[in-house]
PDB file of C-alpha atoms in Angstrom:
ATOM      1  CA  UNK A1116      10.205 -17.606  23.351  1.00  0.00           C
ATOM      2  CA  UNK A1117       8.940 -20.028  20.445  1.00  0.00           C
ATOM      3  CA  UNK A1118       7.510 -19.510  17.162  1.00  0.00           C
ATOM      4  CA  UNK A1119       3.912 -18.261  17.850  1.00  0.00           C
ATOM      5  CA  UNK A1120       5.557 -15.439  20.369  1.00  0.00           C
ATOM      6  CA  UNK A1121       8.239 -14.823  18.014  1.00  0.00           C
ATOM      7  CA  UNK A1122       5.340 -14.114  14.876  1.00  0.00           C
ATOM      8  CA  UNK A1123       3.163 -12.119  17.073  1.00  0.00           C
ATOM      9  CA  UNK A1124       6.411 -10.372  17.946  1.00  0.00           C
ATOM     10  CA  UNK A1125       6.913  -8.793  14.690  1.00  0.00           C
ATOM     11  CA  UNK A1126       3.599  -8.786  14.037  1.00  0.00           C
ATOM     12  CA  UNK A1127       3.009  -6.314  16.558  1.00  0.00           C
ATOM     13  CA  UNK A1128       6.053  -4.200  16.095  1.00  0.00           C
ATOM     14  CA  UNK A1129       4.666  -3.873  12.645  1.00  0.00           C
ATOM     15  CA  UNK A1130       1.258  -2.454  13.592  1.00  0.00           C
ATOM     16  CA  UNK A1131       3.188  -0.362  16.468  1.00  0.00           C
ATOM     17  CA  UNK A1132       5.418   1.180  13.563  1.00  0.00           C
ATOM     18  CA  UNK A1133       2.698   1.529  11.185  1.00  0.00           C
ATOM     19  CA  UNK A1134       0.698   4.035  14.229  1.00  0.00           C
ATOM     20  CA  UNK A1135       3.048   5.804  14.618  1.00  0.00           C
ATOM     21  CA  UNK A1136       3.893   6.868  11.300  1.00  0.00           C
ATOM     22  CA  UNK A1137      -0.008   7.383  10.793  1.00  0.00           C
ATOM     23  CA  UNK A1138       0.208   9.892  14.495  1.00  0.00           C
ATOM     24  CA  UNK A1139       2.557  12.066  12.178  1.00  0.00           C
ATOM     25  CA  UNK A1140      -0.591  12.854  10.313  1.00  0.00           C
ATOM     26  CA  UNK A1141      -3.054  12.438  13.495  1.00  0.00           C
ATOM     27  CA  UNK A1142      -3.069  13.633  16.747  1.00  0.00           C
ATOM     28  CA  UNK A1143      -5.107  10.629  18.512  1.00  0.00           C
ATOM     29  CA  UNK A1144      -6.443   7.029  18.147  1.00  0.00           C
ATOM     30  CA  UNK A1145     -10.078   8.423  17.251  1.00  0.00           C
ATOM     31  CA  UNK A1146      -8.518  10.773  14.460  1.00  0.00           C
ATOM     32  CA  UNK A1147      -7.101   8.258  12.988  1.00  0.00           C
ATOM     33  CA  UNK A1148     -10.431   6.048  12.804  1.00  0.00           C
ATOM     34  CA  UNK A1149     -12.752   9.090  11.872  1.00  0.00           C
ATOM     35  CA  UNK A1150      -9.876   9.326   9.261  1.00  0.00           C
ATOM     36  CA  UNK A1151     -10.419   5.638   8.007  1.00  0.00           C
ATOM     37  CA  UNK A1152     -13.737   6.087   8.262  1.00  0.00           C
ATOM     38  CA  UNK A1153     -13.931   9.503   6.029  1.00  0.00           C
ATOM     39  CA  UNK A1154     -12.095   7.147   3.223  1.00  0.00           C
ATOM     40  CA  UNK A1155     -14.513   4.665   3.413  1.00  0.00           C
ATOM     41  CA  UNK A1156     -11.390   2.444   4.462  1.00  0.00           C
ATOM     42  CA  UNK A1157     -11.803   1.765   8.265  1.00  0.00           C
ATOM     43  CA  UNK A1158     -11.854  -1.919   8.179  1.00  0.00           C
ATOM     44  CA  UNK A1159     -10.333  -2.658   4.453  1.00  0.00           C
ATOM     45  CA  UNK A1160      -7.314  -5.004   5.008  1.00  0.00           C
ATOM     46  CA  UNK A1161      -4.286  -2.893   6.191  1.00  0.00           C
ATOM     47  CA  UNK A1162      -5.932   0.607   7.172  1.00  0.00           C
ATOM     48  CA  UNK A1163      -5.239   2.194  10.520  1.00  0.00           C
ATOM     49  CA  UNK A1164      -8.389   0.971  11.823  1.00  0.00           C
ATOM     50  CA  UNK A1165      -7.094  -2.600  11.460  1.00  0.00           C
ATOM     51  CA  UNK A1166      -3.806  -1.683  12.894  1.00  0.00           C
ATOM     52  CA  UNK A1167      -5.680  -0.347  15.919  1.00  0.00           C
ATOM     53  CA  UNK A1168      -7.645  -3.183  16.539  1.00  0.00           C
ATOM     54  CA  UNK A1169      -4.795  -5.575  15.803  1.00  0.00           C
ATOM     55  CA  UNK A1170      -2.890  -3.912  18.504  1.00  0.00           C
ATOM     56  CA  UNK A1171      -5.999  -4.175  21.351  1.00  0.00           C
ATOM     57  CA  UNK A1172      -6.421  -8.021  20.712  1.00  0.00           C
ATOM     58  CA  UNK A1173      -2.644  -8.283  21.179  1.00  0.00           C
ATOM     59  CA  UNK A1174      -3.049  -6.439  24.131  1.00  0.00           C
ATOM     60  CA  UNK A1175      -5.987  -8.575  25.173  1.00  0.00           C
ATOM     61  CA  UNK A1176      -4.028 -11.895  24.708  1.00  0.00           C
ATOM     62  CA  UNK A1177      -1.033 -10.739  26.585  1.00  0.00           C
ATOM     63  CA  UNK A1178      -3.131  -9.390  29.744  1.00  0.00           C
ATOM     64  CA  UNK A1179      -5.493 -12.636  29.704  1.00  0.00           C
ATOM     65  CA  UNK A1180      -2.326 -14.634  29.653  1.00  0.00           C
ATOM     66  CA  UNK A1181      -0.475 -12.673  32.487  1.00  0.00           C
ATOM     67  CA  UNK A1182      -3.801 -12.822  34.438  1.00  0.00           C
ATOM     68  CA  UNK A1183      -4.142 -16.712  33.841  1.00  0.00           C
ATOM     69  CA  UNK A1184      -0.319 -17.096  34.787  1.00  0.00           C
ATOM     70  CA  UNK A1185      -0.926 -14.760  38.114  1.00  0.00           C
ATOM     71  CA  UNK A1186      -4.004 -16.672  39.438  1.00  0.00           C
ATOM     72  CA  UNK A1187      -2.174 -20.172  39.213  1.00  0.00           C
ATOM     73  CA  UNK A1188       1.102 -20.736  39.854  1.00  0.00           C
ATOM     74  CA  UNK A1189       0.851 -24.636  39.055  1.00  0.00           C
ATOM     75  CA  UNK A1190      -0.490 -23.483  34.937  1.00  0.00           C
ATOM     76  CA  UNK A1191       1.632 -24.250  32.727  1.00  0.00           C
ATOM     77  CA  UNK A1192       3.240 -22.052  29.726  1.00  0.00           C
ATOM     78  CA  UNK A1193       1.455 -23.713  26.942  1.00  0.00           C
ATOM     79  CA  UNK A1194      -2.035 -24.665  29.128  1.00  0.00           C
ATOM     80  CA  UNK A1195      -2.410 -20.369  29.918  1.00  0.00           C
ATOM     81  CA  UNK A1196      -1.525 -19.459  26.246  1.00  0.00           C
ATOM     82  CA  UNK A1197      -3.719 -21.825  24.775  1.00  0.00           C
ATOM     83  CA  UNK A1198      -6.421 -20.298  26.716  1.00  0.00           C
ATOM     84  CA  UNK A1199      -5.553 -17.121  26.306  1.00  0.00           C
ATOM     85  CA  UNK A1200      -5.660 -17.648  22.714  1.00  0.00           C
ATOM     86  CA  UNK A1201      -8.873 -18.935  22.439  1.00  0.00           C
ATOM     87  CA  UNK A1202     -10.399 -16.320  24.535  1.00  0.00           C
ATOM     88  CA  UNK A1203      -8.874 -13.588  22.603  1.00  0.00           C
ATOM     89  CA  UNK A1204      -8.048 -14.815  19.154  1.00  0.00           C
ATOM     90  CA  UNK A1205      -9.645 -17.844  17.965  1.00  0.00           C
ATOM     91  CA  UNK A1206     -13.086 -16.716  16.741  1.00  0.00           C
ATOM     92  CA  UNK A1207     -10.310 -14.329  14.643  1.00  0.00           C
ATOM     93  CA  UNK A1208      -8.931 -17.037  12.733  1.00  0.00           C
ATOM     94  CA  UNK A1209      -9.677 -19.606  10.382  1.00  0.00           C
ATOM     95  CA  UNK A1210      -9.402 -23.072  11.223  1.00  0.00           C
ATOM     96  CA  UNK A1211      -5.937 -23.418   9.334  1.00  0.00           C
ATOM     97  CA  UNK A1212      -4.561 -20.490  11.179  1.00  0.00           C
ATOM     98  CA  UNK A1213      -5.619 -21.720  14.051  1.00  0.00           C
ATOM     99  CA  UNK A1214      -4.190 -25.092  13.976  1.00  0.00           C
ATOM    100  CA  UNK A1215      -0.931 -23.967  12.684  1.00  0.00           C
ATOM    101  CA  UNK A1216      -0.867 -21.267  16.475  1.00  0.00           C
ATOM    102  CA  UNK A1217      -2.023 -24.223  18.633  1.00  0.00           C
ATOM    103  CA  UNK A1218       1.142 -26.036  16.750  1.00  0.00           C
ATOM    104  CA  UNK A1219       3.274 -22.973  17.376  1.00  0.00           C
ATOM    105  CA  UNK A1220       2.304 -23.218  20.822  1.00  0.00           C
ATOM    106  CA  UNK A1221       3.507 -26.513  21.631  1.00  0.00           C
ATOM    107  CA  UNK A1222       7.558 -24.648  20.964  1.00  0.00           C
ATOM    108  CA  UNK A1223       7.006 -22.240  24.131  1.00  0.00           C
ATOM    109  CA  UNK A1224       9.671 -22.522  26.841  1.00  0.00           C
ATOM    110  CA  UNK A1225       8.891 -23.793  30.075  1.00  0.00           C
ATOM    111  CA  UNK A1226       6.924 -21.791  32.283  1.00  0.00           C
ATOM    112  CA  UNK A1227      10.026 -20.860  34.155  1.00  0.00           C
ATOM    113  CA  UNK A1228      12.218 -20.114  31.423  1.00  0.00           C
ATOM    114  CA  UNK A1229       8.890 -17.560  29.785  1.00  0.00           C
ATOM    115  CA  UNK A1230       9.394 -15.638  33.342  1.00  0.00           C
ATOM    116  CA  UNK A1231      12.649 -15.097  33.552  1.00  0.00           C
ATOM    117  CA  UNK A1232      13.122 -13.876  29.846  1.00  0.00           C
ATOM    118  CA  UNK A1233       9.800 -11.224  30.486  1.00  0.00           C
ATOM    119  CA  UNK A1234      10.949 -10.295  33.957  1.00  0.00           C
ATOM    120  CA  UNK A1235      14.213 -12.099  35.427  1.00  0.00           C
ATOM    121  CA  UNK A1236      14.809 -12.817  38.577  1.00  0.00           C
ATOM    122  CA  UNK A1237      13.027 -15.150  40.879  1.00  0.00           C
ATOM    123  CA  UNK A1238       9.725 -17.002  39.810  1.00  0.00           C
ATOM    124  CA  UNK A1239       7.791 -16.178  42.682  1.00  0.00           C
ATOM    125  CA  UNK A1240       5.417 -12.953  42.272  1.00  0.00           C
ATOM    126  CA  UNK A1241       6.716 -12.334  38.715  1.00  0.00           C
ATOM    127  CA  UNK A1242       3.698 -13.149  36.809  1.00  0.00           C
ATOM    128  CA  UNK A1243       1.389 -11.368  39.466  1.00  0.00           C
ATOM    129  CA  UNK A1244       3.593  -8.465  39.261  1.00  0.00           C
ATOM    130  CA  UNK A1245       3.837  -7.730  35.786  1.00  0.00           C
ATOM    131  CA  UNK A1246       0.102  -8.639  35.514  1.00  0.00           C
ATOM    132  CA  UNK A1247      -1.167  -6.301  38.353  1.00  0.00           C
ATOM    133  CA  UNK A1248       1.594  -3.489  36.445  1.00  0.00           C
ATOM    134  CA  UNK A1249       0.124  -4.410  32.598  1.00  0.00           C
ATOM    135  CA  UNK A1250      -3.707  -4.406  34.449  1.00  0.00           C
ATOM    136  CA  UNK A1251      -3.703  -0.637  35.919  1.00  0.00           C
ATOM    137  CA  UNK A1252      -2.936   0.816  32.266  1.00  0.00           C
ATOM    138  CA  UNK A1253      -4.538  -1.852  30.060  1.00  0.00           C
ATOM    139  CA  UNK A1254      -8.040  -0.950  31.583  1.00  0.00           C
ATOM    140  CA  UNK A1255      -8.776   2.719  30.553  1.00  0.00           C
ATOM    141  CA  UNK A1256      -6.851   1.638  27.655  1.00  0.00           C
ATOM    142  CA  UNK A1257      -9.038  -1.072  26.853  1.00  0.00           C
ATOM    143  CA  UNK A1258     -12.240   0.591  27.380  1.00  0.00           C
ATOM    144  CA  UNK A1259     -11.079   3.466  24.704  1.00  0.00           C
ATOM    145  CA  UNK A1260     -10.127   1.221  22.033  1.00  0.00           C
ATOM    146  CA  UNK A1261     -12.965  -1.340  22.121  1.00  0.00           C
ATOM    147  CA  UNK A1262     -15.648   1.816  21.587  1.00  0.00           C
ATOM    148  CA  UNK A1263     -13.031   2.423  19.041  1.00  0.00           C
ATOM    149  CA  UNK A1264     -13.681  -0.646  17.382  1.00  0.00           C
ATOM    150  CA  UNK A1265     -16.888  -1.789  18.605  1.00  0.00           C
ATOM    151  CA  UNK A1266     -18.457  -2.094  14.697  1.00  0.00           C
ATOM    152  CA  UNK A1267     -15.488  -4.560  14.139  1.00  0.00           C
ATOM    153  CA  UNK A1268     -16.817  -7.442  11.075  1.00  0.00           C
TER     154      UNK A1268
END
């Protein structure tokens, strides 16, 4: 699906592995932080904490870009992930980091080709479908882990 998906692809499988190792240990999300926190590691590069918060911003950026793709059929690929991105990312990233995404952006399929790789079958409805789907369990979701990480730096 092009270089920037592909990255934040394993970048996310990475963080999803790295929670559930740590739920061995921890029963929920807000042990895991208080955890952190106890350590005096909750938002050193690599702790739990980060790997929480990594995971809602990637959640973030992949319901702001179904939601973008839903409300417009005529958006294209690139236009709604560039958007999406800086909504959700860019005050993340340094300026080099985010040049090289906006580059990485510019190798995403066609709009058409995206949608049938996430969700086959005919264009029509798909992105409104898998948005309205990804919206009824991101939101309670989302609520929990940004008081989670509401002292982010």
């Amino acid at each position: 699906l092009g270089v920037a998906f592909s990255f934040a692809s394993k970048d996310l499988g990475t963080r999803v592995r790295r929670l559930k190792k740590a739920s061995r240990e921890h029963a929920t999300l807000q042990g895991l932080v208080r955890a952190d926190e106890a350590r005096g590691l909750k938002w050193e590069k690599g702790s739990n904490t980060r790997m929480v918060q990594g995971c809602f911003t990637a959640g973030s950026f992949i319901y702001t870009l179904f939601a973008k793709l839903a409300a417009d059929d005529s958006l294209l690929l690139y236009t709604a992930a560039r958007e999406a991105y800086e909504e959700v990312f860019e005050g993340l990233h340094t300026w080099s980091v985010r040049q090289a995404v906006l580059l990485g952006l510019r190798s995403l399929p066609t709009r058409q080709v995206f949608m049938a790789k996430v969700a086959g079958g005919s264009e029509r409805g798909r992105a409104e479908a898998i948005s309205a789907r990804f919206a009824d369990s991101w939101g309670p979701l989302e609520a929990a882990l940004s008081e989670m990480v509401a002292d982010a730096p």
